[in-house]
PDB file of C-alpha atoms and ligand atoms in Angstrom:
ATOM      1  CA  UNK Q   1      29.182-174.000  18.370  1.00 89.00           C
ATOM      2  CA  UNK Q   2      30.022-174.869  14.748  1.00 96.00           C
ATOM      3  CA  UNK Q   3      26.577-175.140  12.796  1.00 98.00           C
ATOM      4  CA  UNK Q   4      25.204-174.862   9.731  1.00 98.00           C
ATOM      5  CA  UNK Q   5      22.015-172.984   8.464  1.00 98.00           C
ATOM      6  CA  UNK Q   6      19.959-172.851   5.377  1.00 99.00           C
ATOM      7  CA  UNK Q   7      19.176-169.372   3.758  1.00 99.00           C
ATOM      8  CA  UNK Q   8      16.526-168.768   0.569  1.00 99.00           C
ATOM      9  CA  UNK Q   9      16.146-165.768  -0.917  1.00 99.00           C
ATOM     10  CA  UNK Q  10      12.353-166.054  -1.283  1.00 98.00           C
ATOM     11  CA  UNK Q  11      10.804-164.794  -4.662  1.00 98.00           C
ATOM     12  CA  UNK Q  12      10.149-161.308  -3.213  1.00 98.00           C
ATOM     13  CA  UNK Q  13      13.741-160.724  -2.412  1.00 98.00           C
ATOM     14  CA  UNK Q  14      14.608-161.951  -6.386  1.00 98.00           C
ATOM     15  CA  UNK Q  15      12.413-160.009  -7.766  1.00 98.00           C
ATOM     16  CA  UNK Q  16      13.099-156.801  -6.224  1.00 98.00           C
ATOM     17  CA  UNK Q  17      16.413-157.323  -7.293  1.00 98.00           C
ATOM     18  CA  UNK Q  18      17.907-157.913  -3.484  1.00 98.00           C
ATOM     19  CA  UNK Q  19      20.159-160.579  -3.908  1.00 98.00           C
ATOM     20  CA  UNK Q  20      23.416-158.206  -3.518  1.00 98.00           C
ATOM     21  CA  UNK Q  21      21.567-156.331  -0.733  1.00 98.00           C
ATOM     22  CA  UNK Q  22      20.919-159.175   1.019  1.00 98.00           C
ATOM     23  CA  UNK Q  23      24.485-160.964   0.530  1.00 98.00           C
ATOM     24  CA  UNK Q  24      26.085-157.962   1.759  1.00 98.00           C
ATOM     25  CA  UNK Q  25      23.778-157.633   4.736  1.00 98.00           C
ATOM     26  CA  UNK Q  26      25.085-161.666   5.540  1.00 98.00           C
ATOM     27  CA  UNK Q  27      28.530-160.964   5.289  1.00 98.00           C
ATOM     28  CA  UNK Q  28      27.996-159.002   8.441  1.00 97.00           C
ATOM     29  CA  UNK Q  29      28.229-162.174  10.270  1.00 98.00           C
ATOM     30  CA  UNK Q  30      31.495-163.366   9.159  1.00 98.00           C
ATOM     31  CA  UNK Q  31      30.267-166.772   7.990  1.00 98.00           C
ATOM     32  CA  UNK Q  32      31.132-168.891   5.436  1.00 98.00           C
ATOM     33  CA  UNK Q  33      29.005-169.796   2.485  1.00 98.00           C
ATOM     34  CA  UNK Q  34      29.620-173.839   1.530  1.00 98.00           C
ATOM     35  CA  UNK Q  35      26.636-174.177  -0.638  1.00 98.00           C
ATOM     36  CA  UNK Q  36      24.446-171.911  -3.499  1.00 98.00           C
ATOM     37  CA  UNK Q  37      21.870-172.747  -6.095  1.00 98.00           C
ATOM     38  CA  UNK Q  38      19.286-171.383  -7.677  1.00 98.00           C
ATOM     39  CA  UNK Q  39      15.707-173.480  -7.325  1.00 98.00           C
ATOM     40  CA  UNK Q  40      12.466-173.761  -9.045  1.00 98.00           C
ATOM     41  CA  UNK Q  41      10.341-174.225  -6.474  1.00 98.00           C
ATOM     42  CA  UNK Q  42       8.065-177.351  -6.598  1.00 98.00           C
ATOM     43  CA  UNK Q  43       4.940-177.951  -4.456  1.00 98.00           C
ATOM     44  CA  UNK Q  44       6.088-181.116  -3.076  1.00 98.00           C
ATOM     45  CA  UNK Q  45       9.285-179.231  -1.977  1.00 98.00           C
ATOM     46  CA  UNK Q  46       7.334-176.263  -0.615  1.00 98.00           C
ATOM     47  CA  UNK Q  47       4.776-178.231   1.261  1.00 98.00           C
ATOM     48  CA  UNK Q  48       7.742-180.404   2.449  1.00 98.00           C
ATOM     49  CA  UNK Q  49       9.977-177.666   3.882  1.00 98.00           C
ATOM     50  CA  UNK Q  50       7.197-175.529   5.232  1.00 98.00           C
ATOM     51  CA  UNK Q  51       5.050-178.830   6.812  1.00 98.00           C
ATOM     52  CA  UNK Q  52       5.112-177.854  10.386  1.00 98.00           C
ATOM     53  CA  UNK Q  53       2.766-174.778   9.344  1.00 98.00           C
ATOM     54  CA  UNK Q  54       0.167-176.862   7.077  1.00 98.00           C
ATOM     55  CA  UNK Q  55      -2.503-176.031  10.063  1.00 98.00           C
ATOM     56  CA  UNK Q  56      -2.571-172.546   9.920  1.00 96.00           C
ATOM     57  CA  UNK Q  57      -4.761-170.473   7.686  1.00 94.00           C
ATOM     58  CA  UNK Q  58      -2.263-168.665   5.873  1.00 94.00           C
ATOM     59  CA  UNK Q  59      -0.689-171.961   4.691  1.00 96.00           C
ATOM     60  CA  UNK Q  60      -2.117-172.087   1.295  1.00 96.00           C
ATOM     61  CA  UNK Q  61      -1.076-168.439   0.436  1.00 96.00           C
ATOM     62  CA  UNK Q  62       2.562-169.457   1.863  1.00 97.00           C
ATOM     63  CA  UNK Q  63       3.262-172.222  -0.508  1.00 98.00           C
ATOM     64  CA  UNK Q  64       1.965-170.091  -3.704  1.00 97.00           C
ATOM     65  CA  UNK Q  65       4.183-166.972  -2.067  1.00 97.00           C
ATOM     66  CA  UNK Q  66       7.526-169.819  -1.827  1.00 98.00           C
ATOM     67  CA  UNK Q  67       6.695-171.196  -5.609  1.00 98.00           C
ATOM     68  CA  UNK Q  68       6.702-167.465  -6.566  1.00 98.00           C
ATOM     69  CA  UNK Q  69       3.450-167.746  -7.928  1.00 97.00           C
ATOM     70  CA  UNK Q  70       3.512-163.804  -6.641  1.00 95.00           C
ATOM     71  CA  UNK Q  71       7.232-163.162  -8.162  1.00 97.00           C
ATOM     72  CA  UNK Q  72       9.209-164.768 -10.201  1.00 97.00           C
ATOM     73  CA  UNK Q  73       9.206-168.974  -9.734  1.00 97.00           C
ATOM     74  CA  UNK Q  74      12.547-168.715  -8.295  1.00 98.00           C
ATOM     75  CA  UNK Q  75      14.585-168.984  -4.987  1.00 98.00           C
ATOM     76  CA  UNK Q  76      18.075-168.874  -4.074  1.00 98.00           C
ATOM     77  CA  UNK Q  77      19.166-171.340  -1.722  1.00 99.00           C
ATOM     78  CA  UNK Q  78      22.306-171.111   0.291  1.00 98.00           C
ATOM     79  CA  UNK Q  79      23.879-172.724   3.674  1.00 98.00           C
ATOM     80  CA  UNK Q  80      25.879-170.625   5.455  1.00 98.00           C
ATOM     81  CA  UNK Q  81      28.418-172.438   8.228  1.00 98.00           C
ATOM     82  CA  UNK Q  82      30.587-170.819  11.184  1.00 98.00           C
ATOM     83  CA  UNK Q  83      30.485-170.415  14.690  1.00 98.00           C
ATOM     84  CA  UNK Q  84      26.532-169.635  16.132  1.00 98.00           C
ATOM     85  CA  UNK Q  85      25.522-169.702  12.668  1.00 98.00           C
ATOM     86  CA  UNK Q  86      21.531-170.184  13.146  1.00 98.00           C
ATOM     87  CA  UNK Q  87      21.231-167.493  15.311  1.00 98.00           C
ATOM     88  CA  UNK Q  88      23.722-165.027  13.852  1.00 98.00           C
ATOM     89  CA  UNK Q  89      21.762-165.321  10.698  1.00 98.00           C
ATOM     90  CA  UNK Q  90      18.205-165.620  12.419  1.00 98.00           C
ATOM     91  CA  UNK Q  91      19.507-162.116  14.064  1.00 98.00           C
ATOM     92  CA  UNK Q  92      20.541-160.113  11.002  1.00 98.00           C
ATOM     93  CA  UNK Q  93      16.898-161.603   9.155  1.00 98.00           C
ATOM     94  CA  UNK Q  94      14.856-159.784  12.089  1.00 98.00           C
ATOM     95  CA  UNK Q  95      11.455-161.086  13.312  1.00 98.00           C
ATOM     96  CA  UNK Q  96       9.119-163.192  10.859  1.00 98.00           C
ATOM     97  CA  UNK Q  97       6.670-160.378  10.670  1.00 98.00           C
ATOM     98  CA  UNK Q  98       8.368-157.324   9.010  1.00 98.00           C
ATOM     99  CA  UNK Q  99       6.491-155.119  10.759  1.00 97.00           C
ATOM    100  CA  UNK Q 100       7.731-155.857  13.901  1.00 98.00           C
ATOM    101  CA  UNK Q 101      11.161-156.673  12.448  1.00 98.00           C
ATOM    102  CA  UNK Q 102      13.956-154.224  13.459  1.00 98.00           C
ATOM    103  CA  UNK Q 103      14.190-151.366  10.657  1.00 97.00           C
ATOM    104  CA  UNK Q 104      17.545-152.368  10.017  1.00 96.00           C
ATOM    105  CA  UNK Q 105      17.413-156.067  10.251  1.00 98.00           C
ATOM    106  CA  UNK Q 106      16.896-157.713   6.071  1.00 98.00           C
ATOM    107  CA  UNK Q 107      13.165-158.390   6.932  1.00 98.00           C
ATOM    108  CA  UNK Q 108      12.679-155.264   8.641  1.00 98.00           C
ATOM    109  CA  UNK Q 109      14.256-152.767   5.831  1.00 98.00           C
ATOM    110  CA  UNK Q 110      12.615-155.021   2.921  1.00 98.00           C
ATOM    111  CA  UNK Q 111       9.500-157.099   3.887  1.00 98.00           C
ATOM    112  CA  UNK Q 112       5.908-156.366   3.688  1.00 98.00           C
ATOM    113  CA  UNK Q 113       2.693-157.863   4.485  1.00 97.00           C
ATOM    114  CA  UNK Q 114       0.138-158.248   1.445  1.00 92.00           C
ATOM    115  CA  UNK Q 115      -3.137-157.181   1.132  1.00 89.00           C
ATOM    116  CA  UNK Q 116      -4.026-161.023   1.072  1.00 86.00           C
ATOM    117  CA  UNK Q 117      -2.020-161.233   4.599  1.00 90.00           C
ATOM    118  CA  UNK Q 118       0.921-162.986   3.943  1.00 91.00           C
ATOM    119  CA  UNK Q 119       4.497-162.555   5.507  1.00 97.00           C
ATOM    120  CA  UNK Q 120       6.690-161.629   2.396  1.00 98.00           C
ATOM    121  CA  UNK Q 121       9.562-161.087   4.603  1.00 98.00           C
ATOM    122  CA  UNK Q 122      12.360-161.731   1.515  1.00 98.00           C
ATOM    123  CA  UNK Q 123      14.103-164.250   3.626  1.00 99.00           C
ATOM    124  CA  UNK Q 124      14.121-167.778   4.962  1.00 99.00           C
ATOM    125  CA  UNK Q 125      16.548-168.797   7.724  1.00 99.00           C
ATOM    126  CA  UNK Q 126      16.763-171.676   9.660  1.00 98.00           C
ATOM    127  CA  UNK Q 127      15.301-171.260  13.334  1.00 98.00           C
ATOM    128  CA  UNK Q 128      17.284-174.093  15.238  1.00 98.00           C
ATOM    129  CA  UNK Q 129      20.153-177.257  14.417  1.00 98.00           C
ATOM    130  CA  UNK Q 130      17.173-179.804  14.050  1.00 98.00           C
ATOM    131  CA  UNK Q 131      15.054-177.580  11.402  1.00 98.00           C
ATOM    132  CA  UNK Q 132      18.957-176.216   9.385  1.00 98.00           C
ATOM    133  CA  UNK Q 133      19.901-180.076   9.361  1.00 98.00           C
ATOM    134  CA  UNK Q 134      16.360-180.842   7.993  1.00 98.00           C
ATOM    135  CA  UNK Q 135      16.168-178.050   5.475  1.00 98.00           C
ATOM    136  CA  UNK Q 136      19.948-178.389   3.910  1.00 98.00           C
ATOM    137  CA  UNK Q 137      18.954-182.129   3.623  1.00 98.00           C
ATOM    138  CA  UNK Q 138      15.675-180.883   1.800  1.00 98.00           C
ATOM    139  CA  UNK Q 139      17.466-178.628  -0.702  1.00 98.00           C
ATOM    140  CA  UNK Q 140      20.898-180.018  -1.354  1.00 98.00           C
ATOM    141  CA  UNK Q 141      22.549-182.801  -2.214  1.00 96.00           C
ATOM    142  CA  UNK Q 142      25.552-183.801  -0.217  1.00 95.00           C
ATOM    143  CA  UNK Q 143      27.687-183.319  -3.454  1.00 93.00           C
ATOM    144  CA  UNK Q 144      26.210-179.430  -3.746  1.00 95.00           C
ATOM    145  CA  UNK Q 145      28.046-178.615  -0.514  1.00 97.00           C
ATOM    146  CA  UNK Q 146      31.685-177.675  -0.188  1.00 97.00           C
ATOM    147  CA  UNK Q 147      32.307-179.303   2.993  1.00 95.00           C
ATOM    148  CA  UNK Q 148      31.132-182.973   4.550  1.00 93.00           C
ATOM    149  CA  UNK Q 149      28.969-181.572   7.011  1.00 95.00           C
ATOM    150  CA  UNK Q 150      26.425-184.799   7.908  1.00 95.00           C
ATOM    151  CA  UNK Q 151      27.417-188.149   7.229  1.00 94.00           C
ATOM    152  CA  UNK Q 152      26.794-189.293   3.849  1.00 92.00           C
ATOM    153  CA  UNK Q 153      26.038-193.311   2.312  1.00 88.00           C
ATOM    154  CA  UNK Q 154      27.781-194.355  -1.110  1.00 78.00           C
ATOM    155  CA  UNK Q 155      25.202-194.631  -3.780  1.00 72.00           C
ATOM    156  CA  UNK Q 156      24.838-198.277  -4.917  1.00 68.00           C
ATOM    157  CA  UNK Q 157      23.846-196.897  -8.411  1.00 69.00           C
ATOM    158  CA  UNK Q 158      26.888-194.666  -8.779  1.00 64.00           C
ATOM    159  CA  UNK Q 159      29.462-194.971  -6.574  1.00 66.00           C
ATOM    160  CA  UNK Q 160      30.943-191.563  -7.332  1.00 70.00           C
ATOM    161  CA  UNK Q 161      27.789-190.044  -5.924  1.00 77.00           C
ATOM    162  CA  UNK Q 162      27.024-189.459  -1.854  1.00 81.00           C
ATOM    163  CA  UNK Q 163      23.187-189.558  -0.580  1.00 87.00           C
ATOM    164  CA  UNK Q 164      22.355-188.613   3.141  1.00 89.00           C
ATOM    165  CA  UNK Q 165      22.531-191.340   5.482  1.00 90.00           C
TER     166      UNK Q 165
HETATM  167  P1  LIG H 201      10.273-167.852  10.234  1.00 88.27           P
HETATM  168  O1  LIG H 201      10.350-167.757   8.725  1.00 88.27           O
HETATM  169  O2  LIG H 201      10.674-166.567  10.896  1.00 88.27           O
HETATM  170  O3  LIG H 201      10.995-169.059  10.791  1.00 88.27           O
HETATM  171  P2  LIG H 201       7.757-169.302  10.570  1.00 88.27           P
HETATM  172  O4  LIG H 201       6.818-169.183  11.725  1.00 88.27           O
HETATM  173  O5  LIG H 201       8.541-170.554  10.420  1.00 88.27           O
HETATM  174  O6  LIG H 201       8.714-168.020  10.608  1.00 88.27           O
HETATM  175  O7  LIG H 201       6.876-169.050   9.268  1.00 88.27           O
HETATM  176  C1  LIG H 201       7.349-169.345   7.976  1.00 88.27           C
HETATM  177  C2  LIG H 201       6.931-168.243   7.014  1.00 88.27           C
HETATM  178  O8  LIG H 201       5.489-168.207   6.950  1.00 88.27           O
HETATM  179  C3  LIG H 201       7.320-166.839   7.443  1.00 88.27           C
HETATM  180  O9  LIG H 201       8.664-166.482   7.100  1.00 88.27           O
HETATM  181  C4  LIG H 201       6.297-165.994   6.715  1.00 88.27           C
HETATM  182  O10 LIG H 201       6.644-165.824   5.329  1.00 88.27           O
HETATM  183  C5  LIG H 201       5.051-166.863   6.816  1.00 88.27           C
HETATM  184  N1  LIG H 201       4.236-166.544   8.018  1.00 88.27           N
HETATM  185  C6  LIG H 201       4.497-166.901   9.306  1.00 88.27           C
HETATM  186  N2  LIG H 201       3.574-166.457  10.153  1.00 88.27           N
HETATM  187  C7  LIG H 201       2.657-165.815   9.390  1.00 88.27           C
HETATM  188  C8  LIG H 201       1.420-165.146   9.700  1.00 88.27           C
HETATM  189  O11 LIG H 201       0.971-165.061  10.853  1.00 88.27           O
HETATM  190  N3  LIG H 201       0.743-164.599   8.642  1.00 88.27           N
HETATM  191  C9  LIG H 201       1.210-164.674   7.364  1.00 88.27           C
HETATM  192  N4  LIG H 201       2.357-165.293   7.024  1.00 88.27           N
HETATM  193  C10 LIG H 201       3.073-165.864   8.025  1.00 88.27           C
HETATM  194 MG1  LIG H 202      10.580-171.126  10.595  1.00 88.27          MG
END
């Protein structure tokens, strides 16, 4: 199935200067990237994107970790689109915990758990089509993204520019 998937390079993966690693690593999969940007990470954004977790006791450590309080305040955001995308990427990232990631999966050969307990497992990929079409509508504009991938409303403001429906 034709999908699309959102991909951050979390502040970890910056700062250890992974970027090309992890790039290269993705290419594996054949997929097209339609969308990049770098982002300063904002609570509102972080506590938006990871909301489903706000229960768990790890959660306030999480949003710091995504703001890059830890790293630098940076992530880079990309969607990647192609055939099985979601779990083509999910498979190259490895498990969530990167020490029961796959050695050679991204998480596996880069993440780490902290002393404090949190996950920094360098990468963020969508898990399923109902959390990528969520996320890419959390980090991107329609106008960021190469292709029309989700139906888009004019802007009464300014015609020229497309909001999500
Ligand atoms: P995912 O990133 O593999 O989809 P989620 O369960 O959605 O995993 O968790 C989001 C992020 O929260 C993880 O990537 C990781 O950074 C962090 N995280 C998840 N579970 C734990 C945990 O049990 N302890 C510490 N951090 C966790
Ligand atoms: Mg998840």
């Amino acid at each position: 199935m034709l999908e699309q998937t959102l991909i951050l390079i979390k502040p970890d993966g910056l700062t250890k200067s992974l970027t090309g690693n992890i790039l290269t690593r993705l290419s594996e999969t054949k997929l097209e990237i339609i969308g990049a940007k770098m982002v300063r990470v904002s609570r509102e954004l972080a506590v938006e994107h990871y909301g489903a977790l706000k229960d768990e006791a790890f959660f306030e450590e999480l949003i710091s970790y995504i703001m890059g309080d830890y790293h630098k305040k940076k992530v880079m955001a990309l969607v990647y689109g192609g055939e099985d995308a979601i779990q083509k990427v999910r498979a190259i990232c490895g498990k969530t915990n990167p020490e029961e990631a796959d050695s050679v999966s991204i998480r596996g050969a880069y993440g780490r758990i902290t002393t404090k307990g949190v996950y920094e497992n360098v990468i963020h990929a969508s898990a399923n089509e109902e959390d990528a079409e969520r996320e890419i509508k959390l980090w991107f504009t329609p106008e960021d993204i190469i292709e029309d991938i989700y139906s888009t409303n004019k802007n009464e403001k300014n015609i020229k520019i497309k909001e999500w429906a």
